[in-house]
Structures are given as structure tokens and as C-alpha cells.
Short mmCIF file of C-alpha atoms in Angstrom, two decimals:
data_model
loop_
_atom_site.label_atom_id
_atom_site.label_comp_id
_atom_site.label_asym_id
_atom_site.label_seq_id
_atom_site.Cartn_x
_atom_site.Cartn_y
_atom_site.Cartn_z
CA UNK A 11 0.03 0.05 0.03
CA UNK A 12 2.27 2.62 1.05
CA UNK A 13 6.23 2.65 0.95
CA UNK A 14 8.28 5.50 2.21
CA UNK A 15 11.92 5.19 1.26
CA UNK A 16 14.69 7.70 2.31
CA UNK A 17 12.29 10.46 2.51
CA UNK A 18 13.91 13.87 3.52
CA UNK A 19 12.28 17.29 3.84
CA UNK A 20 13.80 20.56 5.10
CA UNK A 21 12.24 24.02 5.26
CA UNK A 22 14.95 26.64 5.37
CA UNK A 23 17.18 25.64 8.60
CA UNK A 24 14.53 23.34 9.78
CA UNK A 25 15.28 19.38 8.96
CA UNK A 26 11.63 18.14 9.18
CA UNK A 27 12.34 14.72 8.05
CA UNK A 28 15.62 12.72 7.91
CA UNK A 29 15.84 9.65 5.98
CA UNK A 30 12.43 8.35 6.87
CA UNK A 31 11.69 4.81 6.04
CA UNK A 32 8.13 3.30 6.55
CA UNK A 33 6.10 0.29 5.27
CA UNK A 34 2.28 0.15 5.49
CA UNK A 35 0.39 -2.90 4.11
CA UNK A 36 -3.24 -3.15 3.01
CA UNK A 37 -5.54 -3.12 6.10
CA UNK A 38 -3.22 -2.02 8.49
CA UNK A 39 -3.83 0.55 11.11
CA UNK A 40 -1.09 2.96 12.39
CA UNK A 41 -0.87 6.21 14.29
CA UNK A 42 1.73 9.00 13.93
CA UNK A 43 2.52 10.89 17.20
CA UNK A 44 5.05 13.73 18.03
CA UNK A 45 5.32 17.24 19.44
CA UNK A 46 3.68 20.16 17.48
CA UNK A 47 5.88 21.22 14.74
CA UNK A 48 7.50 17.76 14.21
CA UNK A 49 6.22 17.22 10.78
CA UNK A 50 3.01 15.06 11.26
CA UNK A 51 1.04 17.23 8.82
CA UNK A 52 3.86 17.40 6.38
CA UNK A 53 3.81 13.57 6.24
CA UNK A 54 0.27 13.16 5.30
CA UNK A 55 0.46 16.46 2.99
CA UNK A 56 3.06 14.45 0.96
CA UNK A 57 0.90 11.37 1.05
CA UNK A 58 -1.83 13.53 -0.85
CA UNK A 59 0.83 14.69 -3.19
CA UNK A 60 0.43 18.68 -1.92
CA UNK A 61 4.24 18.57 -0.87
CA UNK A 62 7.10 16.73 -2.60
CA UNK A 63 10.07 15.61 -0.57
CA UNK A 64 13.42 16.78 -1.26
CA UNK A 65 15.09 13.22 -1.43
CA UNK A 66 13.76 9.78 -1.61
CA UNK A 67 10.55 7.92 -2.77
CA UNK A 68 6.81 7.62 -1.60
CA UNK A 69 5.05 5.12 -3.15
CA UNK A 70 1.13 4.27 -3.19
CA UNK A 71 0.29 1.20 -4.58
CA UNK A 72 3.51 0.85 -6.45
CA UNK A 73 3.40 4.18 -7.97
CA UNK A 74 6.05 6.87 -6.66
CA UNK A 75 3.69 10.12 -5.75
CA UNK A 76 6.32 12.87 -6.63
CA UNK A 77 6.52 11.47 -10.33
CA UNK A 78 2.93 11.33 -10.87
CA UNK A 79 1.06 13.56 -13.36
CA UNK A 80 -1.64 15.79 -12.51
CA UNK A 81 -4.21 13.32 -13.87
CA UNK A 82 -2.63 10.43 -11.96
CA UNK A 83 -2.48 12.57 -8.58
CA UNK A 84 -6.37 13.17 -9.14
CA UNK A 85 -7.11 9.58 -9.43
CA UNK A 86 -4.90 8.55 -6.50
CA UNK A 87 -6.67 11.13 -4.27
CA UNK A 88 -9.98 9.41 -5.19
CA UNK A 89 -8.50 6.28 -3.41
CA UNK A 90 -7.66 8.29 -0.30
CA UNK A 91 -10.32 9.62 2.40
CA UNK A 92 -9.29 12.67 4.89
CA UNK A 93 -10.95 13.66 8.10
CA UNK A 94 -9.66 17.18 8.82
CA UNK A 95 -9.07 18.34 12.33
CA UNK A 96 -11.92 20.85 12.20
CA UNK A 97 -14.41 18.46 10.10
CA UNK A 98 -13.87 21.39 7.32
CA UNK A 99 -17.76 20.90 6.34
CA UNK A 100 -19.02 23.41 3.61
CA UNK A 101 -21.43 25.87 5.77
CA UNK A 102 -23.81 26.68 2.91
CA UNK A 103 -24.46 23.00 2.05
CA UNK A 104 -26.69 20.57 4.04
CA UNK A 105 -25.21 17.44 5.36
CA UNK A 106 -26.50 15.27 2.76
CA UNK A 107 -24.84 17.69 0.04
CA UNK A 108 -21.50 17.62 2.30
CA UNK A 109 -21.36 13.77 2.27
CA UNK A 110 -22.37 13.36 -1.30
CA UNK A 111 -19.83 16.01 -2.59
CA UNK A 112 -17.00 14.09 -3.81
CA UNK A 113 -19.59 11.25 -5.32
CA UNK A 114 -20.75 14.12 -7.65
CA UNK A 115 -17.70 16.30 -8.36
CA UNK A 116 -15.36 13.11 -8.59
CA UNK A 117 -17.29 10.16 -9.32
CA UNK A 118 -20.11 11.69 -11.31
CA UNK A 119 -22.92 9.45 -9.90
CA UNK A 120 -26.44 10.25 -10.63
CA UNK A 121 -28.64 11.85 -8.08
CA UNK A 122 -30.53 8.68 -6.97
CA UNK A 123 -27.16 6.74 -6.47
CA UNK A 124 -25.75 9.77 -4.49
CA UNK A 125 -28.84 9.68 -2.15
CA UNK A 126 -28.88 6.11 -1.56
CA UNK A 127 -24.92 6.02 -0.70
CA UNK A 128 -25.50 9.08 1.48
CA UNK A 129 -28.19 7.31 3.65
CA UNK A 130 -26.02 4.26 3.78
CA UNK A 131 -23.04 6.07 5.13
CA UNK A 132 -25.00 8.25 7.47
CA UNK A 133 -26.27 5.18 9.10
CA UNK A 134 -22.62 4.05 9.50
CA UNK A 135 -21.76 6.87 11.37
CA UNK A 136 -25.06 6.65 13.35
CA UNK A 137 -26.25 9.93 11.84
CA UNK A 138 -29.21 8.82 9.92
CA UNK A 139 -31.97 11.40 9.42
CA UNK A 140 -29.53 14.38 9.33
CA UNK A 141 -29.49 14.78 5.48
CA UNK A 142 -31.17 18.19 5.39
CA UNK A 143 -29.42 19.70 8.58
CA UNK A 144 -26.92 22.38 8.31
CA UNK A 145 -23.41 22.25 9.73
CA UNK A 146 -24.38 25.04 11.90
CA UNK A 147 -26.91 23.05 13.61
CA UNK A 148 -24.52 20.42 14.48
CA UNK A 149 -22.42 19.84 17.70
CA UNK A 150 -18.86 19.35 17.45
CA UNK A 151 -19.17 15.59 17.69
CA UNK A 152 -21.74 15.47 15.04
CA UNK A 153 -19.50 17.35 12.85
CA UNK A 154 -16.63 15.12 13.12
CA UNK A 155 -19.13 12.35 12.22
CA UNK A 156 -20.39 13.90 9.12
CA UNK A 157 -16.61 14.68 8.26
CA UNK A 158 -15.94 11.03 8.42
CA UNK A 159 -18.92 10.02 6.49
CA UNK A 160 -17.87 12.27 3.71
CA UNK A 161 -14.18 10.81 3.92
CA UNK A 162 -15.64 7.22 3.53
CA UNK A 163 -18.10 8.38 0.81
CA UNK A 164 -16.08 7.27 -2.34
CA UNK A 165 -14.97 3.94 -0.68
CA UNK A 166 -11.20 4.85 -0.21
CA UNK A 167 -8.25 2.37 0.41
CA UNK A 168 -6.73 4.81 2.62
CA UNK A 169 -8.09 6.79 5.28
CA UNK A 170 -6.10 9.74 6.98
CA UNK A 171 -7.18 11.02 10.35
CA UNK A 172 -5.82 14.53 11.03
CA UNK A 173 -6.23 14.78 14.93
CA UNK A 174 -9.91 13.35 14.81
CA UNK A 175 -10.74 13.89 18.47
CA UNK A 176 -9.14 17.39 18.96
CA UNK A 177 -11.53 19.82 20.70
CA UNK A 178 -14.14 17.18 21.88
CA UNK A 179 -14.85 16.29 25.71
CA UNK A 180 -13.65 12.60 26.72
CA UNK A 181 -17.10 11.35 26.36
CA UNK A 182 -17.45 12.46 22.55
CA UNK A 183 -13.85 11.57 22.11
CA UNK A 184 -14.60 7.78 23.15
CA UNK A 185 -17.62 7.97 20.81
CA UNK A 186 -15.69 9.17 17.80
CA UNK A 187 -12.73 6.52 18.61
CA UNK A 188 -15.59 3.81 18.66
CA UNK A 189 -16.89 4.74 15.32
CA UNK A 190 -13.35 4.90 13.70
CA UNK A 191 -12.40 1.51 15.09
CA UNK A 192 -15.60 -0.19 13.94
CA UNK A 193 -15.19 1.37 10.43
CA UNK A 194 -11.59 0.22 10.17
CA UNK A 195 -12.73 -3.11 10.76
CA UNK A 196 -16.19 -2.77 8.82
CA UNK A 197 -14.45 -1.21 5.76
CA UNK A 198 -11.12 -3.07 5.96
CA UNK A 199 -9.20 0.26 5.02
CA UNK A 200 -5.75 1.08 5.55
CA UNK A 201 -5.85 3.86 8.33
CA UNK A 202 -3.22 6.38 9.50
CA UNK A 203 -4.29 8.62 12.59
CA UNK A 204 -2.12 11.76 13.50
CA UNK A 205 -3.25 12.54 16.98
CA UNK A 206 -1.92 13.76 20.49
CA UNK A 207 -4.82 12.51 22.30
CA UNK A 208 -3.58 9.02 24.19
CA UNK A 209 -6.94 7.30 24.20
CA UNK A 210 -7.10 7.75 20.40
CA UNK A 211 -3.78 6.59 19.65
CA UNK A 212 -4.19 3.49 21.82
CA UNK A 213 -7.55 2.64 20.73
CA UNK A 214 -7.44 3.17 16.86
CA UNK A 215 -3.88 1.78 15.72
CA UNK A 216 -1.97 -1.30 15.85
CA UNK A 217 1.49 0.08 15.46
CA UNK A 218 2.52 3.70 16.60
CA UNK A 219 5.40 5.74 15.34
CA UNK A 220 6.78 8.74 16.97
CA UNK A 221 8.30 11.86 14.86
CA UNK A 222 10.82 13.42 16.90
CA UNK A 223 13.82 16.07 15.81
CA UNK A 224 13.87 15.09 12.13
CA UNK A 225 13.83 11.23 12.91
CA UNK A 226 11.16 8.44 12.63
CA UNK A 227 11.69 6.41 15.70
CA UNK A 228 11.10 2.56 15.71
CA UNK A 229 7.24 1.60 16.14
CA UNK A 230 5.40 0.48 19.43
CA UNK A 231 2.06 -1.06 19.87
CA UNK A 232 -0.70 0.10 22.06
CA UNK A 233 0.60 -2.92 24.62
CA UNK A 234 4.29 -1.65 24.85
CA UNK A 235 4.23 1.96 24.37
CA UNK A 236 3.67 3.13 27.96
CA UNK A 237 6.99 1.01 28.99
CA UNK A 238 8.70 1.88 25.71
CA UNK A 239 12.48 1.20 25.97
CA UNK A 240 13.07 4.69 24.08
CA UNK A 241 12.61 7.32 26.95
CA UNK A 242 11.65 10.03 24.38
CA UNK A 243 8.59 7.75 23.44
CA UNK A 244 8.00 6.97 26.82
CA UNK A 245 8.10 10.57 28.34
CA UNK A 246 5.89 11.99 25.57
CA UNK A 247 3.17 9.13 26.15
CA UNK A 248 3.19 9.74 29.54
CA UNK A 249 3.07 13.37 29.55
CA UNK A 250 6.45 13.78 31.32
CA UNK A 251 8.71 16.51 31.05
CA UNK A 252 11.76 14.75 32.34
CA UNK A 253 12.38 11.13 33.30
CA UNK A 254 11.70 10.24 36.87
CA UNK A 255 14.89 9.84 39.07
#
């Protein structure tokens, strides 16, 4: 599915990525963590072909993303769904129009097929009956669910979650985590979760990678990360400023 080979990226004097290597199989669920500004968002922008690496290769299903033409990038992006941090719904569109947007614009589905798919997806995210609601009528958690519904509308092969539970209270965060976990299994998609929230990381990923000071550290699992052998990972996941004496 995804192969990151010797990727490096620098912005001015800031070395964001230094010789990154990462392999993600079909259906795998990984999380990427790290301090603010470490390059997590840069990584997923590279996966979408919005930023090119300075060196190295980044493969999606065997194709090197930096070498893709515009049309190839457009086709690749149809296979990727993104849940943005703010949900990024169109304020002037109804819930149904938001969810069906890519089906109309990218897949050119007829109206009856779009309506059927929208109803199916809203049921998946437990938002049936909200087709005619406006984003301004929704709570933060509901907006996240609608953003997720839009992300899976085109039956993507890869789902990228950018801080999916940021700004939500613990109860709503748990609810969204439950939906993400269920959909990962139900849809059998490959997923990459970028998050600072500990519960989200532990409940939605099989492997957890930390980005720190330009390096991609060896992965941990939800079972091992609390007591990781690397003190940088251990302190970060525990929220400790320094290693206890």
C-alpha cells in the first residue's frame, strides 16, 4: 500500500524529516505521534501529493507519488479519504450535500445513487435522518461524524485522520474513537491516525510511530508504548517533562 523510502524534507534551516523509512500494508492501522511542529501534517500532505520530498521515494500502490502527473494524482486522491481536524464542512451545504460532494464532483454519480449512498453512510456513522440539517445545527461531535462520512463516501483504500478527537470532551472523544475503530474493521481500509490524544492513539492503531527532531523512531504497539525502551517515546506518551529519578 504505502512505502516511504529514504524521505527527507527541509524547510529553511529546519530539517523536518531526515531519511524516513516506513512500510504500511493493506488494511493496517497505524498512528503517528510527536510534538507540535515535528512534521506530522507534512507527512500526510506528502501522501496527498501536496508537498514533495527533497529526496527519497513515496509509493502508493507501487506508484511514486512525486513522479505522478496531475491526472494520476487526481486518480490517486480518489482512493484516499481524509477526516480533517476541524471537519471542514461546507457551511452553505446540507449534511447530505456535504457527504455526497465527492460522489458528484469526482465520481459523477447520478442523484438517486448519491442519495442512496449518503443514506447508507450516515447510518454507518450513526447520523441517519440528518440529511437536511445544516452544519450550524450540529455539535462538534456530530460534525466529526459527518466529516468522517464524507471521507468514506467514495470507498477509499486509505483513510487519514488528522487529529480526529481534538476539541472534543472525553465522552465525545470515546464515541468518535468507537466509530473509527468499527469502520476500520467494517470497511477493511488502511488507516493513518495523526493525533496527540492518548486514548485515540491506543484505541485506533496497531502500530504507533513517533516523529521527533527529524527522526522517525522505531514503532511501538498499544501494549508496549507505555513502557517503551526509548525514553523519548515513554516520556511523550506519559506526558512527562523529564524522566523520573
